[in-house]
CSV table of C-alpha atoms in Angstrom, one decimal:
chain,number,residue,atom,x,y,z
A,1,UNK,CA,0.0,0.0,0.0
A,2,UNK,CA,2.9,2.4,0.9
A,3,UNK,CA,4.5,1.7,-2.5
A,4,UNK,CA,1.2,2.4,-4.3
A,5,UNK,CA,0.7,5.7,-2.4
A,6,UNK,CA,4.4,6.7,-3.1
A,7,UNK,CA,4.0,5.9,-6.8
A,8,UNK,CA,0.7,7.8,-7.0
A,9,UNK,CA,2.3,10.8,-5.3
A,10,UNK,CA,5.3,10.8,-7.7
A,11,UNK,CA,2.9,10.3,-10.7
A,12,UNK,CA,1.0,13.5,-9.6
A,13,UNK,CA,4.3,15.5,-9.2
A,14,UNK,CA,5.4,14.4,-12.7
A,15,UNK,CA,2.1,15.3,-14.2
A,16,UNK,CA,2.2,18.7,-12.5
A,17,UNK,CA,5.7,19.2,-14.0
A,18,UNK,CA,4.4,18.3,-17.5
A,19,UNK,CA,1.5,20.7,-17.1
A,20,UNK,CA,3.7,23.7,-16.0
A,21,UNK,CA,3.0,25.9,-19.0
A,22,UNK,CA,-0.7,25.1,-19.2
A,23,UNK,CA,-1.0,25.5,-15.4
A,24,UNK,CA,0.7,28.9,-15.6
A,25,UNK,CA,-1.7,30.1,-18.3
A,26,UNK,CA,-4.8,28.9,-16.4
A,27,UNK,CA,-3.6,30.5,-13.2
A,28,UNK,CA,-3.0,33.7,-15.2
A,29,UNK,CA,-6.5,33.6,-16.6
A,30,UNK,CA,-8.1,33.1,-13.2
A,31,UNK,CA,-5.9,35.7,-11.5
A,32,UNK,CA,-6.4,38.5,-14.0
A,33,UNK,CA,-10.1,37.9,-14.0
A,34,UNK,CA,-10.3,38.3,-10.2
A,35,UNK,CA,-8.0,41.4,-10.2
A,36,UNK,CA,-6.3,43.3,-13.0
A,37,UNK,CA,-5.0,46.7,-12.1
A,38,UNK,CA,-3.1,47.7,-15.3
A,39,UNK,CA,-5.1,50.4,-17.1
A,40,UNK,CA,-2.5,51.0,-19.7
A,41,UNK,CA,-2.2,47.4,-20.9
A,42,UNK,CA,-5.1,45.3,-22.0
A,43,UNK,CA,-5.6,42.0,-20.1
A,44,UNK,CA,-5.3,39.9,-23.2
A,45,UNK,CA,-2.1,41.6,-24.2
A,46,UNK,CA,-0.7,41.1,-20.7
A,47,UNK,CA,-1.4,37.3,-21.0
A,48,UNK,CA,0.3,37.2,-24.4
A,49,UNK,CA,3.5,39.0,-23.0
A,50,UNK,CA,3.5,36.9,-19.8
A,51,UNK,CA,3.3,33.7,-21.9
A,52,UNK,CA,6.3,34.7,-23.9
A,53,UNK,CA,8.3,35.8,-20.8
A,54,UNK,CA,7.4,32.5,-19.1
A,55,UNK,CA,8.7,30.5,-22.2
A,56,UNK,CA,12.0,32.4,-22.1
A,57,UNK,CA,12.4,31.7,-18.4
A,58,UNK,CA,11.7,28.0,-18.9
A,59,UNK,CA,14.3,27.8,-21.7
A,60,UNK,CA,16.9,29.9,-19.7
A,61,UNK,CA,16.7,27.7,-16.7
A,62,UNK,CA,16.6,24.5,-18.9
A,63,UNK,CA,13.2,23.6,-17.6
A,64,UNK,CA,12.1,23.2,-21.2
A,65,UNK,CA,14.0,21.7,-24.2
A,66,UNK,CA,14.4,23.4,-27.5
A,67,UNK,CA,12.4,20.6,-29.1
A,68,UNK,CA,9.5,21.4,-26.7
A,69,UNK,CA,9.7,25.1,-27.6
A,70,UNK,CA,9.5,24.1,-31.3
A,71,UNK,CA,6.3,22.1,-30.5
A,72,UNK,CA,4.9,25.3,-29.0
A,73,UNK,CA,5.7,27.4,-32.1
A,74,UNK,CA,4.2,24.8,-34.4
A,75,UNK,CA,1.0,24.6,-32.3
A,76,UNK,CA,0.7,28.3,-32.1
A,77,UNK,CA,0.8,28.6,-35.9
A,78,UNK,CA,-1.7,25.8,-36.5
A,79,UNK,CA,-4.0,27.0,-33.8
A,80,UNK,CA,-4.0,30.6,-35.0
A,81,UNK,CA,-5.2,29.6,-38.5
A,82,UNK,CA,-8.1,27.7,-37.0
A,83,UNK,CA,-8.9,30.5,-34.6
A,84,UNK,CA,-9.0,33.0,-37.4
A,85,UNK,CA,-11.6,30.8,-39.2
A,86,UNK,CA,-13.7,29.9,-36.2
A,87,UNK,CA,-14.0,33.5,-34.9
A,88,UNK,CA,-14.6,35.1,-38.3
A,89,UNK,CA,-17.8,37.1,-38.6
A,90,UNK,CA,-19.2,34.5,-41.0
A,91,UNK,CA,-18.7,31.5,-38.6
A,92,UNK,CA,-18.7,33.0,-35.1
A,93,UNK,CA,-18.1,29.7,-33.2
A,94,UNK,CA,-16.9,31.7,-30.2
A,95,UNK,CA,-15.7,35.2,-29.5
A,96,UNK,CA,-13.1,37.1,-27.4
A,97,UNK,CA,-15.0,39.8,-25.6
A,98,UNK,CA,-12.2,42.0,-24.4
A,99,UNK,CA,-10.0,44.6,-26.1
A,100,UNK,CA,-6.4,43.9,-27.3
A,101,UNK,CA,-3.6,45.3,-29.4
A,102,UNK,CA,-1.7,42.1,-30.1
A,103,UNK,CA,-4.0,40.3,-32.4
A,104,UNK,CA,-5.0,39.4,-36.0
A,105,UNK,CA,-8.7,40.1,-37.0
A,106,UNK,CA,-10.9,38.7,-34.2
A,107,UNK,CA,-8.1,36.7,-32.6
A,108,UNK,CA,-5.9,38.0,-29.8
A,109,UNK,CA,-2.4,36.4,-30.2
A,110,UNK,CA,-2.3,34.8,-26.8
A,111,UNK,CA,-4.9,32.3,-27.9
A,112,UNK,CA,-2.3,30.3,-29.8
A,113,UNK,CA,-0.6,29.6,-26.5
A,114,UNK,CA,-3.7,27.9,-25.2
A,115,UNK,CA,-3.3,25.2,-27.9
A,116,UNK,CA,0.4,25.3,-27.5
A,117,UNK,CA,-0.1,24.4,-23.8
A,118,UNK,CA,-1.6,21.1,-25.0
A,119,UNK,CA,1.3,20.4,-27.3
A,120,UNK,CA,3.7,21.4,-24.5
A,121,UNK,CA,2.1,19.0,-22.1
A,122,UNK,CA,2.3,16.1,-24.5
A,123,UNK,CA,5.9,16.8,-25.4
A,124,UNK,CA,6.9,17.1,-21.7
A,125,UNK,CA,4.9,14.2,-20.4
A,126,UNK,CA,6.4,12.0,-23.2
A,127,UNK,CA,9.9,12.8,-22.0
A,128,UNK,CA,9.2,12.8,-18.2
A,129,UNK,CA,7.5,9.4,-18.2
A,130,UNK,CA,9.7,7.9,-20.9
A,131,UNK,CA,6.8,6.7,-23.1
A,132,UNK,CA,6.9,3.5,-25.0
A,133,UNK,CA,4.2,2.0,-27.2
A,134,UNK,CA,3.0,-1.4,-28.4
A,135,UNK,CA,0.9,-2.1,-31.5
A,136,UNK,CA,1.3,1.4,-32.7
A,137,UNK,CA,-0.3,1.9,-36.2
A,138,UNK,CA,1.7,2.9,-39.3
A,139,UNK,CA,2.8,6.6,-39.0
A,140,UNK,CA,1.5,7.4,-42.5
A,141,UNK,CA,-2.0,6.3,-41.6
A,142,UNK,CA,-2.0,8.4,-38.4
A,143,UNK,CA,-0.9,11.5,-40.4
A,144,UNK,CA,-3.7,11.0,-42.9
A,145,UNK,CA,-6.2,10.6,-40.1
A,146,UNK,CA,-5.1,13.9,-38.3
A,147,UNK,CA,-5.1,15.8,-41.6
A,148,UNK,CA,-8.7,14.7,-42.1
A,149,UNK,CA,-9.5,15.7,-38.6
A,150,UNK,CA,-8.0,19.2,-39.1
A,151,UNK,CA,-9.9,19.6,-42.3
A,152,UNK,CA,-13.1,18.6,-40.6
A,153,UNK,CA,-12.7,21.3,-38.0
A,154,UNK,CA,-13.2,23.7,-41.0
A,155,UNK,CA,-15.4,21.8,-43.4
A,156,UNK,CA,-18.2,20.8,-41.1
A,157,UNK,CA,-19.5,24.3,-41.3
A,158,UNK,CA,-20.3,23.8,-45.0
A,159,UNK,CA,-20.8,20.0,-45.4
A,160,UNK,CA,-21.6,17.1,-43.1
A,161,UNK,CA,-19.7,16.7,-39.9
A,162,UNK,CA,-17.6,13.6,-40.1
A,163,UNK,CA,-16.3,13.6,-36.5
A,164,UNK,CA,-18.0,10.4,-35.5
A,165,UNK,CA,-16.6,8.6,-38.5
A,166,UNK,CA,-13.2,10.0,-37.7
A,167,UNK,CA,-13.6,8.8,-34.1
A,168,UNK,CA,-14.5,5.4,-35.4
A,169,UNK,CA,-11.4,5.4,-37.6
A,170,UNK,CA,-9.4,6.4,-34.5
A,171,UNK,CA,-10.7,3.4,-32.6
A,172,UNK,CA,-10.0,1.1,-35.5
A,173,UNK,CA,-6.4,2.3,-35.8
A,174,UNK,CA,-5.5,2.5,-32.1
A,175,UNK,CA,-7.7,0.0,-30.2
A,176,UNK,CA,-4.8,-2.3,-29.6
A,177,UNK,CA,-2.2,0.4,-28.8
A,178,UNK,CA,-0.9,0.5,-25.3
A,179,UNK,CA,1.1,3.4,-23.8
A,180,UNK,CA,3.8,2.4,-21.3
A,181,UNK,CA,4.9,5.1,-18.8
A,182,UNK,CA,7.6,4.9,-16.1
A,183,UNK,CA,6.7,6.5,-12.8
A,184,UNK,CA,9.6,5.2,-10.6
A,185,UNK,CA,11.3,2.1,-11.9
A,186,UNK,CA,8.6,-0.1,-13.5
A,187,UNK,CA,6.7,0.8,-16.7
A,188,UNK,CA,3.0,0.8,-16.2
A,189,UNK,CA,0.6,0.8,-19.1
A,190,UNK,CA,-2.9,1.7,-20.2
A,191,UNK,CA,-4.8,1.8,-23.6
A,192,UNK,CA,-3.7,4.8,-25.5
A,193,UNK,CA,-7.4,5.6,-26.3
A,194,UNK,CA,-8.1,5.8,-22.6
A,195,UNK,CA,-5.2,8.1,-22.0
A,196,UNK,CA,-6.4,10.5,-24.6
A,197,UNK,CA,-9.9,10.5,-23.1
A,198,UNK,CA,-8.5,11.4,-19.6
A,199,UNK,CA,-6.5,14.3,-21.0
A,200,UNK,CA,-9.5,15.5,-23.1
A,201,UNK,CA,-11.6,15.4,-19.9
A,202,UNK,CA,-9.0,17.5,-18.1
A,203,UNK,CA,-9.0,20.1,-21.0
A,204,UNK,CA,-12.8,20.2,-20.9
A,205,UNK,CA,-12.6,21.2,-17.2
A,206,UNK,CA,-10.0,23.8,-18.0
A,207,UNK,CA,-12.2,25.1,-20.8
A,208,UNK,CA,-15.1,25.7,-18.3
A,209,UNK,CA,-12.7,27.6,-16.1
A,210,UNK,CA,-11.4,29.7,-19.0
A,211,UNK,CA,-14.9,30.6,-20.2
A,212,UNK,CA,-16.0,31.5,-16.7
A,213,UNK,CA,-12.9,33.7,-16.5
A,214,UNK,CA,-14.2,35.5,-19.6
A,215,UNK,CA,-11.2,34.4,-21.8
A,216,UNK,CA,-13.5,33.4,-24.6
A,217,UNK,CA,-17.3,32.8,-24.7
A,218,UNK,CA,-19.6,30.7,-26.8
A,219,UNK,CA,-22.8,32.1,-28.2
A,220,UNK,CA,-24.9,30.5,-25.5
A,221,UNK,CA,-22.8,32.2,-22.8
A,222,UNK,CA,-23.3,35.8,-23.9
A,223,UNK,CA,-26.2,36.5,-21.5
A,224,UNK,CA,-25.1,34.3,-18.6
A,225,UNK,CA,-22.3,31.8,-18.2
A,226,UNK,CA,-23.1,28.2,-18.3
A,227,UNK,CA,-21.1,25.0,-18.4
A,228,UNK,CA,-19.7,23.9,-21.7
A,229,UNK,CA,-21.7,20.9,-22.9
A,230,UNK,CA,-20.1,17.5,-22.5
A,231,UNK,CA,-20.6,16.9,-26.2
A,232,UNK,CA,-17.6,19.3,-26.6
A,233,UNK,CA,-15.5,16.3,-25.4
A,234,UNK,CA,-15.6,14.8,-28.9
A,235,UNK,CA,-13.8,17.9,-30.3
A,236,UNK,CA,-11.2,17.9,-27.5
A,237,UNK,CA,-10.6,14.2,-28.1
A,238,UNK,CA,-10.0,14.7,-31.8
A,239,UNK,CA,-7.7,17.7,-30.9
A,240,UNK,CA,-5.8,15.4,-28.5
A,241,UNK,CA,-5.2,13.0,-31.3
A,242,UNK,CA,-4.1,15.8,-33.7
A,243,UNK,CA,-1.8,17.1,-31.0
A,244,UNK,CA,-0.4,13.7,-30.2
A,245,UNK,CA,0.4,12.8,-33.8
A,246,UNK,CA,2.1,16.2,-34.4
A,247,UNK,CA,4.3,15.6,-31.3
A,248,UNK,CA,5.1,12.1,-32.5
A,249,UNK,CA,6.6,13.5,-35.7
A,250,UNK,CA,9.1,15.4,-33.6
A,251,UNK,CA,9.7,12.9,-30.7
A,252,UNK,CA,11.1,9.4,-31.0
A,253,UNK,CA,8.5,6.6,-31.0
A,254,UNK,CA,9.9,3.8,-28.8
A,255,UNK,CA,8.0,0.7,-29.9
A,256,UNK,CA,7.9,-2.4,-27.7
A,257,UNK,CA,8.0,-5.8,-29.3
A,258,UNK,CA,5.3,-7.8,-27.7
A,259,UNK,CA,5.7,-11.6,-27.7
A,260,UNK,CA,2.7,-13.4,-29.0
């Protein structure tokens, strides 16, 4: 029992380490919503500048690798393109209600860091827990799948939404895949599909906090805040898959050979 508690404690500490960038952003959103005294600097711009400074600090103190910072840059670019589309006047999936200077169109530039936080977490947790995999599908197929997922984020506004078909394809590709992670000495494992769901659930909780803190709001939250529907989990799950595969193209995939 003592060994289990110790391993659980260390698992939590390592997860907190992996979440350092996302945790910083979330704390910043909550804190500036409760109290923001800088009249000469918009709140959104402050979050953007603070995120950049925090990244420099992580690199300077070698708390983040150059590879992980590259992940953040890639995610920032990919996310900004999607944000520009989703927040356009013609689509209006969500809005950013406060003023800003650092932005493009309807998108304040700090928003890319919210997606980067997901990429940063995956890259860091991959390294910290020394991930290994079994029965991992061919990389080319995973790339094709996430390209279709990314396209569907845009195309479902004009044609049918294929997310459930894409989720079914995800299950078909990864249902046998296990992820192995080392907490202390021994590698534990779980189905990779389950791991993605747990992270997607965590992001959904963070999304509720962020919308409550007026970082962005959905159309049904304009009059009064309400929880983000659980159905949004499907979007976050697909985003998790997209994020994971992007990171897998930068990180090394350590594949275990399982004896039959």
